[in-house]
Coordinates of C-alpha atoms in Angstrom, one line a residue:
M105 CA -23.2 -4.7 -2.0
H106 CA -26.4 -2.8 -2.1
H107 CA -27.3 -1.4 1.4
R108 CA -30.9 0.0 2.0
T109 CA -30.0 3.4 1.6
S110 CA -28.1 2.9 -1.8
R111 CA -30.9 0.8 -3.1
R112 CA -33.4 3.6 -2.1
T113 CA -31.2 6.2 -3.7
L114 CA -31.0 4.0 -6.9
L115 CA -34.6 3.6 -6.8
T116 CA -35.5 7.3 -6.6
A117 CA -33.1 7.9 -9.5
T118 CA -34.4 5.1 -11.9
A119 CA -37.6 3.3 -10.5
A120 CA -39.2 6.7 -9.9
T121 CA -39.0 6.9 -13.7
A122 CA -40.6 3.6 -14.2
A123 CA -43.2 4.8 -11.6
A124 CA -44.0 7.7 -13.4
A125 CA -44.6 6.0 -16.5
V126 CA -47.0 3.6 -15.0
T127 CA -48.8 6.3 -13.0
G128 CA -49.0 8.7 -15.9
G129 CA -46.3 11.0 -14.6
V130 CA -47.2 11.5 -11.0
V131 CA -45.0 9.5 -8.5
A132 CA -47.3 8.8 -5.9
P133 CA -46.3 6.4 -3.0
G134 CA -48.2 3.2 -3.1
A135 CA -50.1 4.2 -6.4
V136 CA -47.6 2.3 -8.6
A137 CA -48.6 -1.3 -8.2
A138 CA -49.9 -3.6 -5.6
Q139 CA -47.3 -4.4 -3.1
R140 CA -45.9 -7.9 -3.0
S141 CA -49.0 -9.8 -1.6
P142 CA -48.3 -13.2 -0.4
G143 CA -51.0 -15.6 -1.3
S144 CA -52.9 -13.4 -3.5
G145 CA -54.7 -14.6 -6.4
H146 CA -53.3 -15.2 -9.9
S147 CA -52.2 -12.6 -12.3
S148 CA -55.3 -12.8 -14.6
G149 CA -57.4 -9.7 -15.1
H150 CA -59.8 -10.8 -12.5
H151 CA -57.3 -10.0 -9.8
T152 CA -55.8 -6.6 -11.3
S153 CA -57.7 -3.4 -10.5
A154 CA -59.4 -1.5 -13.4
A155 CA -57.2 1.6 -12.4
T156 CA -53.9 -0.7 -12.6
T157 CA -54.9 -2.2 -16.1
K158 CA -55.6 1.4 -17.2
R159 CA -52.1 2.6 -15.9
L160 CA -50.4 -0.6 -17.4
K161 CA -52.2 0.1 -20.9
R162 CA -50.9 3.7 -21.0
L163 CA -47.4 2.5 -20.2
I164 CA -47.7 -0.1 -23.1
S165 CA -49.0 2.7 -25.6
R166 CA -45.6 4.7 -24.7
M167 CA -43.3 1.7 -25.6
T168 CA -41.7 1.4 -29.1
L169 CA -42.6 -2.0 -31.1
E170 CA -39.0 -3.1 -30.5
E171 CA -39.6 -2.8 -26.7
K172 CA -43.0 -4.5 -27.0
V173 CA -41.3 -7.5 -28.9
G174 CA -38.7 -7.6 -26.4
Q175 CA -41.0 -8.0 -23.4
L176 CA -42.0 -11.4 -25.0
F177 CA -38.6 -12.9 -24.5
V178 CA -37.0 -14.7 -21.6
M179 CA -33.3 -15.4 -22.4
R180 CA -30.4 -17.2 -21.0
V181 CA -27.2 -15.2 -20.6
Y182 CA -23.8 -16.3 -19.4
G183 CA -22.0 -14.8 -16.4
H184 CA -22.0 -14.2 -12.6
S185 CA -22.5 -10.5 -13.0
A186 CA -24.6 -8.4 -15.4
T187 CA -21.8 -6.0 -16.3
E188 CA -18.5 -7.7 -15.5
P189 CA -18.9 -11.4 -16.4
D190 CA -15.6 -13.5 -16.7
Q191 CA -13.9 -13.5 -20.2
A192 CA -15.1 -17.0 -21.0
D193 CA -18.7 -15.9 -20.5
I194 CA -18.2 -12.7 -22.6
D195 CA -16.9 -14.9 -25.4
A196 CA -19.9 -17.3 -24.9
N197 CA -22.5 -14.3 -25.0
M198 CA -20.7 -12.8 -28.0
A199 CA -20.9 -16.3 -29.7
E200 CA -24.5 -17.1 -28.8
I201 CA -26.1 -13.7 -28.6
G202 CA -23.9 -11.0 -30.1
V203 CA -23.7 -9.0 -27.0
R204 CA -21.0 -9.2 -24.1
T205 CA -23.2 -9.1 -21.0
A206 CA -26.7 -9.2 -19.5
A207 CA -26.8 -5.4 -19.4
E208 CA -26.1 -5.2 -23.1
M209 CA -28.5 -7.8 -24.1
I210 CA -31.2 -6.0 -22.2
A211 CA -30.3 -2.6 -23.8
K212 CA -30.3 -4.0 -27.3
Y213 CA -33.4 -6.4 -27.2
H214 CA -35.3 -4.9 -24.2
V215 CA -36.0 -8.6 -23.0
G216 CA -38.8 -9.0 -20.5
G217 CA -37.0 -11.8 -18.5
I218 CA -34.0 -13.7 -18.0
I219 CA -33.6 -17.4 -17.1
Y220 CA -30.8 -18.6 -14.7
F221 CA -28.7 -21.7 -15.3
A222 CA -25.9 -23.2 -13.2
W223 CA -24.0 -24.0 -16.4
A224 CA -24.3 -20.4 -17.5
H225 CA -22.4 -19.6 -14.3
N226 CA -25.4 -17.4 -13.1
T227 CA -25.7 -19.2 -9.6
R228 CA -22.4 -19.6 -8.1
D229 CA -23.6 -18.7 -4.5
P230 CA -26.6 -16.6 -3.0
H231 CA -24.9 -13.2 -2.6
Q232 CA -23.5 -13.4 -6.1
I233 CA -27.1 -14.4 -7.3
A234 CA -28.5 -11.3 -5.5
D235 CA -25.8 -9.1 -7.1
L236 CA -26.6 -10.5 -10.5
S237 CA -30.6 -10.0 -10.1
N238 CA -29.9 -6.4 -9.0
G239 CA -27.7 -5.7 -11.9
I240 CA -30.3 -7.2 -14.2
Q241 CA -32.9 -4.9 -12.6
R242 CA -30.8 -1.9 -12.8
A243 CA -30.4 -2.7 -16.7
G244 CA -34.0 -2.8 -17.1
L245 CA -34.7 0.4 -15.3
A246 CA -32.0 2.1 -17.4
G247 CA -33.9 1.6 -20.7
P248 CA -35.9 4.2 -22.5
T249 CA -39.1 2.8 -20.9
P250 CA -37.7 1.6 -17.5
L251 CA -39.1 -1.7 -16.9
P252 CA -38.2 -4.3 -14.3
L253 CA -37.4 -8.0 -15.4
L254 CA -38.9 -11.4 -14.5
V255 CA -36.0 -13.4 -13.4
S256 CA -36.6 -17.2 -13.6
T257 CA -35.1 -20.6 -13.0
D258 CA -36.0 -24.3 -12.8
Q259 CA -35.8 -24.8 -9.3
E260 CA -38.2 -27.9 -8.8
H261 CA -35.8 -29.4 -6.2
G262 CA -34.8 -33.2 -6.3
I263 CA -33.1 -33.9 -9.7
V264 CA -33.6 -30.4 -11.2
C265 CA -32.0 -27.6 -9.2
R266 CA -30.0 -24.6 -10.3
V267 CA -29.4 -22.9 -7.1
G268 CA -27.7 -25.2 -4.8
E269 CA -26.1 -25.2 -1.3
P270 CA -25.9 -23.1 1.0
A271 CA -29.5 -22.6 -0.2
T272 CA -31.7 -25.0 1.4
L273 CA -32.5 -28.0 -1.0
M274 CA -35.9 -29.7 -0.5
P275 CA -36.9 -33.2 -1.6
G276 CA -38.2 -33.4 -5.2
A277 CA -41.9 -34.0 -6.3
M278 CA -42.0 -37.8 -6.3
A279 CA -40.3 -37.8 -2.9
L280 CA -43.1 -35.2 -1.7
G281 CA -45.6 -37.6 -3.3
A282 CA -44.2 -40.6 -1.3
G283 CA -44.6 -38.5 1.8
G284 CA -48.2 -37.8 1.0
S285 CA -48.5 -34.6 2.9
R286 CA -49.8 -31.5 1.3
S287 CA -48.6 -29.4 4.2
D288 CA -45.2 -30.6 3.7
A289 CA -45.5 -29.7 0.0
R290 CA -46.7 -26.3 0.6
R291 CA -44.0 -25.7 3.4
A292 CA -41.3 -26.9 1.0
G293 CA -42.6 -24.5 -1.6
Q294 CA -42.9 -21.8 0.9
I295 CA -39.2 -22.1 2.1
A296 CA -37.9 -22.6 -1.5
G297 CA -39.9 -19.5 -2.7
A298 CA -38.8 -17.3 0.1
E299 CA -35.1 -18.1 -0.7
L300 CA -35.5 -17.6 -4.3
A301 CA -37.2 -14.3 -3.7
A302 CA -34.1 -13.3 -1.4
V303 CA -31.7 -13.7 -4.1
G304 CA -34.0 -11.7 -6.7
I305 CA -35.5 -14.8 -8.6
N306 CA -39.2 -14.0 -8.9
Q307 CA -40.5 -16.7 -11.2
N308 CA -40.0 -20.3 -10.7
Y309 CA -40.5 -22.9 -13.3
A310 CA -42.1 -25.4 -10.7
P311 CA -44.0 -27.5 -9.8
D312 CA -44.1 -30.2 -12.5
A313 CA -47.8 -31.0 -12.9
D314 CA -47.3 -33.9 -15.2
V315 CA -48.9 -37.3 -14.1
N316 CA -46.0 -39.9 -14.5
V317 CA -48.1 -42.9 -15.7
N318 CA -45.1 -44.4 -17.9
P319 CA -42.2 -45.9 -15.9
A320 CA -40.2 -45.7 -19.0
N321 CA -40.6 -41.7 -19.3
P322 CA -37.0 -40.4 -19.8
V323 CA -37.7 -36.8 -19.1
I324 CA -40.2 -36.6 -16.3
G325 CA -40.1 -39.7 -13.9
V326 CA -39.3 -38.4 -10.4
R327 CA -40.1 -34.9 -11.4
S328 CA -43.6 -35.8 -11.1
F329 CA -45.6 -36.1 -7.9
G330 CA -47.0 -39.6 -8.9
S331 CA -49.1 -41.6 -11.0
D332 CA -52.6 -40.9 -9.3
P333 CA -54.1 -37.6 -11.1
Q334 CA -55.9 -36.6 -8.0
S335 CA -53.2 -37.0 -5.7
V336 CA -50.8 -35.0 -8.0
A337 CA -53.5 -32.3 -8.2
G338 CA -53.5 -32.0 -4.5
M339 CA -49.7 -31.7 -4.4
V340 CA -49.5 -29.4 -7.2
A341 CA -52.1 -26.9 -5.7
A342 CA -50.2 -27.1 -2.4
Q343 CA -46.9 -26.2 -4.1
V344 CA -48.4 -23.4 -5.8
K345 CA -49.9 -21.8 -2.7
G346 CA -46.5 -22.3 -1.1
Y347 CA -44.3 -20.7 -3.6
Q348 CA -46.6 -17.8 -4.2
S349 CA -47.2 -17.2 -0.6
S350 CA -43.6 -16.1 -0.6
G351 CA -44.3 -13.5 -3.2
I352 CA -42.8 -15.3 -6.3
A353 CA -44.5 -16.5 -9.4
S354 CA -45.2 -20.3 -9.7
T355 CA -45.4 -22.1 -12.9
A356 CA -47.2 -25.3 -13.5
K357 CA -45.7 -27.4 -16.3
H358 CA -45.7 -29.1 -19.0
F359 CA -49.3 -28.3 -20.4
P360 CA -51.2 -30.4 -21.7
G361 CA -49.2 -33.1 -19.8
H362 CA -45.8 -34.8 -20.4
G363 CA -46.4 -37.7 -18.1
D364 CA -46.9 -40.5 -20.7
T365 CA -44.0 -40.2 -23.0
N366 CA -41.1 -42.4 -23.9
T367 CA -39.4 -39.8 -26.0
D368 CA -37.4 -37.1 -24.4
S369 CA -38.6 -33.6 -25.8
H370 CA -35.2 -32.3 -25.6
T371 CA -34.2 -34.4 -28.3
G372 CA -37.3 -35.6 -30.1
L373 CA -41.0 -34.8 -30.6
P374 CA -43.0 -37.0 -28.3
V375 CA -46.4 -38.2 -29.4
I376 CA -49.0 -38.9 -26.7
R377 CA -51.9 -41.2 -27.9
H378 CA -54.5 -40.5 -25.0
T379 CA -58.1 -40.0 -26.0
R380 CA -59.8 -36.7 -25.2
E381 CA -61.5 -38.6 -22.2
Q382 CA -58.2 -40.1 -21.2
W383 CA -56.6 -36.6 -21.2
E384 CA -59.4 -35.2 -19.1
E385 CA -59.1 -37.9 -16.4
L386 CA -55.3 -38.3 -16.4
D387 CA -53.5 -35.2 -17.5
E388 CA -56.1 -32.3 -17.0
P389 CA -56.8 -32.5 -13.1
P390 CA -53.4 -31.0 -11.8
F391 CA -53.6 -28.0 -14.3
R392 CA -57.0 -27.5 -13.2
A393 CA -56.1 -27.6 -9.6
A394 CA -53.1 -25.1 -10.3
I395 CA -55.4 -22.6 -11.8
A396 CA -58.0 -23.2 -8.9
A397 CA -54.9 -22.3 -6.7
G398 CA -54.1 -19.1 -8.5
I399 CA -51.1 -20.1 -10.6
D400 CA -49.2 -17.2 -11.9
S401 CA -47.9 -19.0 -15.0
I402 CA -48.2 -22.2 -16.8
M403 CA -45.5 -23.7 -19.3
T404 CA -46.3 -25.5 -22.4
A405 CA -44.9 -29.0 -23.6
H406 CA -43.3 -29.7 -26.9
I407 CA -45.6 -32.8 -27.4
V408 CA -48.1 -33.8 -30.0
V409 CA -51.6 -34.9 -28.8
P410 CA -53.5 -35.8 -31.9
A411 CA -56.7 -36.0 -29.7
L412 CA -56.5 -32.3 -28.8
D413 CA -55.1 -31.0 -32.0
P414 CA -55.6 -33.3 -35.3
A415 CA -52.9 -31.1 -37.0
E416 CA -50.4 -32.6 -34.8
D417 CA -48.5 -29.5 -34.1
P418 CA -46.4 -29.4 -30.9
A419 CA -48.6 -28.1 -28.0
T420 CA -46.3 -25.1 -27.8
L421 CA -47.5 -24.2 -31.4
S422 CA -51.0 -25.2 -31.1
R423 CA -54.1 -22.8 -30.8
P424 CA -56.7 -25.4 -30.1
I425 CA -54.6 -26.6 -27.2
L426 CA -53.4 -23.2 -25.7
T427 CA -56.3 -20.9 -26.6
G428 CA -59.0 -23.5 -27.1
I429 CA -58.6 -25.5 -24.2
L430 CA -56.2 -23.7 -21.8
R431 CA -57.8 -20.1 -22.1
E432 CA -61.2 -20.9 -23.2
E433 CA -62.2 -24.2 -21.7
L434 CA -60.2 -23.9 -18.4
G435 CA -60.6 -20.1 -18.1
Y436 CA -57.1 -19.4 -17.6
D437 CA -55.8 -15.8 -18.2
G438 CA -52.4 -15.8 -16.5
V439 CA -49.1 -15.8 -18.3
V440 CA -48.3 -18.7 -20.7
V441 CA -44.7 -19.5 -21.2
T442 CA -43.1 -21.9 -23.7
D443 CA -40.7 -24.6 -22.7
S444 CA -37.3 -23.8 -24.0
L445 CA -37.4 -23.1 -27.7
G446 CA -33.9 -24.5 -27.9
M447 CA -35.2 -27.9 -27.5
E448 CA -35.7 -30.5 -30.5
G449 CA -39.3 -31.2 -29.7
V450 CA -40.4 -27.8 -30.9
R451 CA -37.8 -27.4 -33.7
T452 CA -38.4 -30.8 -35.7
K453 CA -41.6 -29.4 -37.5
Y454 CA -41.0 -25.6 -38.0
G455 CA -37.7 -23.6 -38.4
D456 CA -36.4 -21.3 -35.7
E457 CA -38.0 -18.3 -37.5
R458 CA -41.4 -19.7 -37.5
V459 CA -41.4 -21.0 -34.0
P460 CA -41.9 -17.8 -31.9
V461 CA -44.5 -16.5 -34.5
L462 CA -46.6 -19.7 -34.2
A463 CA -46.3 -19.7 -30.6
L464 CA -47.6 -16.3 -30.3
Q465 CA -50.4 -17.1 -32.8
A466 CA -51.3 -20.3 -30.6
G467 CA -51.7 -18.1 -27.5
V468 CA -48.2 -17.9 -25.9
D469 CA -47.1 -14.8 -23.8
Q470 CA -43.5 -15.4 -23.0
L471 CA -41.0 -17.0 -25.3
L472 CA -38.3 -18.8 -23.5
N473 CA -34.7 -19.3 -24.4
P474 CA -34.7 -19.5 -28.1
P475 CA -31.6 -20.9 -29.7
S476 CA -30.9 -17.5 -31.3
L477 CA -32.4 -14.4 -29.8
D478 CA -31.6 -12.3 -32.7
V479 CA -33.4 -14.7 -35.1
S480 CA -36.4 -15.0 -33.1
W481 CA -36.7 -11.4 -31.9
N482 CA -36.4 -10.1 -35.7
A483 CA -39.0 -12.8 -36.7
V484 CA -41.5 -11.6 -34.3
L485 CA -40.7 -8.0 -35.1
K486 CA -41.2 -8.7 -38.9
A487 CA -44.5 -10.7 -38.2
V488 CA -46.0 -7.5 -36.5
K489 CA -44.6 -5.2 -39.1
N490 CA -46.0 -7.2 -42.0
G491 CA -49.4 -7.7 -40.2
E492 CA -49.1 -11.5 -39.6
I493 CA -49.4 -10.8 -36.0
S494 CA -51.5 -7.7 -34.9
E495 CA -49.9 -5.3 -32.5
A496 CA -53.0 -5.6 -30.3
R497 CA -52.2 -9.4 -30.1
I498 CA -48.9 -8.8 -28.6
E499 CA -50.0 -5.9 -26.4
E500 CA -52.5 -8.8 -24.8
S501 CA -49.4 -10.7 -23.8
I502 CA -47.5 -7.7 -22.7
L503 CA -50.5 -6.7 -20.4
R504 CA -50.3 -10.0 -18.8
I505 CA -46.7 -9.8 -18.3
L506 CA -46.7 -6.5 -16.8
R507 CA -49.7 -7.3 -14.5
L508 CA -47.6 -10.3 -13.4
K509 CA -44.6 -7.9 -12.6
T510 CA -47.0 -5.3 -10.9
K511 CA -48.4 -8.2 -8.7
L512 CA -44.8 -9.4 -7.6
G513 CA -44.1 -5.8 -6.7
L514 CA -41.4 -5.3 -9.1
F515 CA -42.3 -1.7 -10.2
D516 CA -42.3 -0.7 -6.4
D517 CA -38.9 -2.2 -5.6
P518 CA -37.4 -4.8 -7.7
F519 CA -34.0 -5.0 -5.9
V520 CA -32.8 -7.3 -3.0
S521 CA -30.3 -6.9 -0.2
H522 CA -27.3 -8.8 1.3
A523 CA -29.0 -8.5 4.7
G524 CA -32.2 -10.4 3.2
V525 CA -30.0 -13.1 1.8
D526 CA -28.3 -13.6 5.2
R527 CA -31.7 -13.4 6.8
T528 CA -33.4 -16.1 4.7
V529 CA -31.1 -18.4 2.7
G530 CA -30.1 -21.6 4.2
T531 CA -31.2 -20.8 7.6
R532 CA -31.0 -23.3 10.5
A533 CA -34.8 -23.5 10.6
H534 CA -35.1 -23.9 6.9
L535 CA -32.5 -26.7 6.9
A536 CA -34.1 -28.6 9.7
A537 CA -37.6 -28.2 8.1
A538 CA -35.9 -29.9 4.9
D539 CA -34.5 -32.7 7.0
R540 CA -37.9 -33.5 8.5
I541 CA -39.8 -33.3 5.4
A542 CA -37.2 -35.7 3.7
E543 CA -37.5 -38.3 6.6
R544 CA -41.4 -38.6 5.8
T545 CA -40.7 -39.4 2.3
T546 CA -38.1 -42.4 2.4
T547 CA -39.8 -45.3 1.4
L548 CA -38.9 -48.9 2.5
L549 CA -39.8 -51.4 -0.3
A550 CA -38.2 -54.6 1.3
N551 CA -36.8 -55.7 4.5
N552 CA -35.9 -59.3 4.3
G553 CA -35.7 -61.0 7.8
G554 CA -36.2 -57.6 9.4
V555 CA -32.7 -56.7 8.7
L556 CA -33.5 -53.0 9.1
P557 CA -33.0 -50.9 11.2
I558 CA -29.2 -51.8 11.6
S559 CA -27.8 -51.4 15.1
R560 CA -24.3 -49.9 15.6
R561 CA -23.7 -52.8 18.2
S562 CA -24.2 -55.5 15.5
H563 CA -23.5 -53.7 12.3
K564 CA -21.0 -50.8 13.1
N565 CA -18.6 -51.3 10.0
L566 CA -20.3 -50.4 6.7
L567 CA -19.2 -50.2 3.2
V568 CA -21.0 -47.8 0.9
V569 CA -20.7 -48.5 -2.9
G570 CA -22.8 -47.5 -6.0
A571 CA -23.5 -44.9 -8.5
D572 CA -22.3 -41.2 -8.1
P573 CA -24.3 -39.1 -10.5
A574 CA -23.3 -35.4 -10.6
S575 CA -25.2 -33.2 -8.2
P576 CA -28.4 -31.5 -9.8
S577 CA -27.1 -28.2 -8.6
G578 CA -23.5 -28.8 -8.7
T579 CA -23.2 -28.4 -5.0
T580 CA -24.0 -31.7 -3.2
G581 CA -22.7 -35.2 -3.1
P582 CA -21.2 -37.6 -4.4
P583 CA -23.7 -39.9 -3.0
T584 CA -21.6 -42.7 -1.9
T585 CA -19.5 -40.0 0.3
T586 CA -22.7 -38.4 1.5
L587 CA -24.1 -41.6 3.0
A588 CA -20.8 -42.7 4.4
T589 CA -20.4 -39.3 6.0
A590 CA -24.1 -39.3 7.4
F591 CA -23.4 -42.9 8.8
G592 CA -20.2 -41.7 10.3
E593 CA -22.1 -38.7 12.0
L594 CA -24.6 -41.5 13.4
G595 CA -21.6 -43.4 14.9
Y596 CA -21.0 -46.0 12.4
A597 CA -17.6 -46.7 10.7
A598 CA -18.3 -46.1 7.0
T599 CA -16.3 -46.5 4.0
A600 CA -17.2 -45.1 0.6
L601 CA -16.2 -46.6 -2.7
S602 CA -17.7 -45.2 -6.1
T603 CA -18.5 -48.0 -8.4
G604 CA -20.5 -45.9 -11.0
T605 CA -23.7 -46.4 -13.1
A606 CA -22.0 -49.3 -15.1
P607 CA -19.4 -50.9 -12.9
T608 CA -17.0 -53.0 -14.6
K609 CA -15.7 -56.5 -13.5
A610 CA -12.7 -55.0 -11.9
K611 CA -14.6 -52.4 -10.0
I612 CA -16.9 -55.2 -8.7
D613 CA -14.0 -57.2 -7.7
E614 CA -12.8 -54.3 -5.8
A615 CA -16.3 -53.8 -4.1
V616 CA -16.2 -57.5 -3.1
A617 CA -12.8 -57.3 -1.6
A618 CA -13.7 -54.1 0.2
A619 CA -16.6 -55.9 1.6
Q620 CA -14.5 -58.3 3.6
G621 CA -14.8 -57.9 7.5
K622 CA -17.7 -55.3 6.9
D623 CA -21.1 -55.8 8.8
A624 CA -23.4 -54.7 6.1
V625 CA -23.1 -53.0 2.5
I626 CA -25.0 -50.1 1.3
V627 CA -25.5 -50.1 -2.5
G628 CA -26.8 -46.9 -4.3
T629 CA -28.5 -47.7 -7.4
Y630 CA -29.4 -45.5 -10.4
N631 CA -32.0 -46.4 -12.9
V632 CA -31.1 -50.2 -13.1
S633 CA -31.8 -51.8 -16.4
A634 CA -32.3 -55.4 -17.4
T635 CA -28.8 -55.6 -18.7
S636 CA -27.2 -53.4 -16.2
S637 CA -23.9 -54.4 -14.5
Q638 CA -25.3 -52.8 -11.3
R639 CA -27.2 -56.2 -10.9
T640 CA -23.9 -57.9 -11.2
L641 CA -22.6 -55.8 -8.4
V642 CA -25.5 -56.6 -6.0
S643 CA -25.3 -60.2 -6.8
A644 CA -21.6 -60.5 -6.2
L645 CA -21.8 -58.6 -2.9
A646 CA -24.7 -60.6 -1.7
A647 CA -22.9 -63.8 -2.4
T648 CA -20.4 -62.9 0.3
G649 CA -23.1 -63.6 2.8
I650 CA -23.0 -60.0 4.1
P651 CA -26.4 -58.2 4.3
V652 CA -26.8 -55.8 1.2
I653 CA -29.1 -52.9 1.6
T654 CA -30.0 -51.2 -1.8
V655 CA -31.0 -47.5 -2.1
A656 CA -32.5 -46.5 -5.1
I657 CA -31.2 -42.9 -5.4
R658 CA -33.5 -41.9 -8.5
N659 CA -36.4 -44.1 -9.9
P660 CA -38.1 -46.4 -7.4
Y661 CA -38.5 -49.1 -10.1
D662 CA -34.9 -50.4 -9.5
I663 CA -36.2 -53.0 -7.0
A664 CA -37.9 -54.9 -9.9
R665 CA -34.8 -55.0 -11.8
L666 CA -32.9 -56.4 -8.7
S667 CA -35.1 -59.3 -8.2
G668 CA -33.1 -62.4 -7.5
T669 CA -29.8 -60.7 -6.7
G670 CA -30.1 -61.6 -3.1
F671 CA -30.4 -58.0 -1.6
A672 CA -31.5 -58.0 2.1
A673 CA -33.4 -54.6 1.9
N674 CA -34.5 -52.0 -0.5
L675 CA -35.3 -48.2 0.1
A676 CA -36.3 -45.4 -2.3
T677 CA -35.1 -41.9 -2.0
Y678 CA -36.4 -40.4 -5.3
S679 CA -33.2 -38.2 -5.8
W680 CA -29.6 -38.2 -4.7
T681 CA -29.3 -34.8 -3.2
D682 CA -27.8 -34.8 0.2
V683 CA -31.1 -33.9 2.1
E684 CA -32.6 -37.3 0.9
L685 CA -29.7 -39.4 1.3
R686 CA -29.0 -38.2 4.9
A687 CA -32.7 -39.1 5.6
A688 CA -32.2 -42.5 4.1
A689 CA -29.1 -43.0 6.5
R690 CA -31.3 -42.0 9.5
V691 CA -34.0 -44.6 8.5
I692 CA -31.5 -47.4 8.0
A693 CA -30.0 -46.6 11.3
G694 CA -33.3 -46.6 12.9
R695 CA -33.1 -43.0 13.9
A696 CA -36.2 -42.3 11.9
E697 CA -39.2 -44.3 10.9
P698 CA -39.6 -45.0 7.1
E699 CA -42.9 -43.3 6.5
G700 CA -43.0 -42.8 2.7
T701 CA -45.4 -44.9 0.5
L702 CA -45.0 -45.4 -3.2
P703 CA -46.8 -42.7 -5.3
V704 CA -46.4 -45.0 -8.5
P705 CA -46.8 -48.5 -9.1
V706 CA -43.6 -50.6 -9.6
Q707 CA -44.1 -53.4 -12.3
R708 CA -42.6 -56.7 -12.3
A709 CA -39.6 -56.8 -14.6
D710 CA -40.1 -60.2 -16.0
D711 CA -43.9 -59.3 -16.8
P712 CA -44.6 -55.7 -16.9
T713 CA -48.4 -56.4 -16.8
Q714 CA -48.1 -57.6 -13.3
V715 CA -47.6 -55.1 -10.4
L716 CA -44.7 -56.0 -8.0
H717 CA -45.6 -53.2 -5.5
P718 CA -48.8 -51.1 -5.9
V719 CA -49.3 -47.4 -5.3
G720 CA -49.4 -46.9 -1.5
Y721 CA -47.2 -49.7 -0.8
G722 CA -44.3 -49.1 1.8
L723 CA -43.1 -51.0 5.0
T724 CA -42.4 -49.4 8.4
Y725 CA -40.7 -50.8 11.3
R726 CA -43.8 -51.1 13.3
S727 CA -46.0 -52.7 10.7
R728 CA -46.8 -52.9 7.1
H729 CA -48.9 -50.0 5.6

């Protein structure tokens, strides 16, 4: 535990060296860098004083080439501690990176950033994360040129979440899109940003700025705010302002727009056939809005857009897209970070040695999570040494990265405290705000015969069945249990039975038997397909004559696939984290009004050219929208 005194002692011993480097040898209080300034502009040169730029350039001039190359990389590392991870994590680090710990990786490769993942055991609990972040910063300040690190993660909320309970989990993008409130989107970003900052995460790879116009999109879907470019643009700008008002960097992704793909760029290379005009109308507005809102970083997409680059290179490696459009046409001078270089979409056309070099030549600043740090780091080092990339070119990127670190106050004090964690993370006020925001996102799409809301007097005994996908953060759920518990707290008698995403005949028979004597059945559905046995489950339960209420816990498109099964009511929650499921229970019970409306159209399953429910559709208990 690092109390204020020990943190200050540590800073005088280590950060003062970094401060001296930036200030040219004179440690003057307040002269190192702009303090964390919530809501300030983005990290482009327009928002950095000439004096600060001069100091940073002087610092860069004193760095070795190896240190400069290292600043460009943001890398994963296994373990809950920077210096004393568990043996299994040491083994994983040795196998993948050739080092034992985060501290050793920073000492060897001088990386400018680290990305946290739950599967890498970086995010067990808020106090552990804070200690890990402090250990990483101490390792950065112990180098020959003491430099703080950007610590990042993918905390989009909804279905992509790395830091779980007891941190506050917010509704995800499409849920916020259904709520339609920019102030809710901003507040969600502000709370989430404050909690990330408290545990030492200073760069969040959110919000998702993709416009999801393809219902079959396997990788974006509910991570997008919706299908209307202007609505998405407004929500993106609000979230950027929310995150950055809490003193962290926000990242709009995935440029130039991943919303109309039917291939997952983790496993293949998607091609987007939009014309230049379609791109400007559909994909560009949210990124333009993010830049206008002062976004600190923008993440690239591993997608091919022939209309923007006839060479058909992935956007991550495309100079016409990243320099031509993003830098020159849109006037963006903040940090550009690649999507993970371990994804198949960026690896299919060129080898792992070429990818980081081509990305830098395209206009990228940060190289995220390469499959082999050693291969990528040495490839960049070699490219600079042999003149393929000029040292001036990488110094441009390093200056942007250091400007961002300056703006975030990391040269002043990169450390966090346990008191700060306790004061900020998962507070009663934050959790209450998340519940209120979630209530405003729940969308009622069908209410046959006005079965909802259900009363405890007439429908006290409930059965909750359905899919139980793993929690995005590993800390919530399972959904059937969460819903049953929520109904129990509202005064109902509720039993949970997990039937899975592909219920067997035996499991369906078990559910039908369990429904006997119940007053209503709640079914959590998850991405129902034409051939899904989830349809059979709903039909079998509806055939008992007991009212069946279906809750789409991921994509709102499930209702189209359930047509003809006999369900009585349908709601969409856009994610299966506890905050959204609890809100759905309150809506079903009539403790809250369903206020959400569809942010995407739902097409008919039998004829996708026909719209079943348009954007803006949603029922209330008072009247139709």
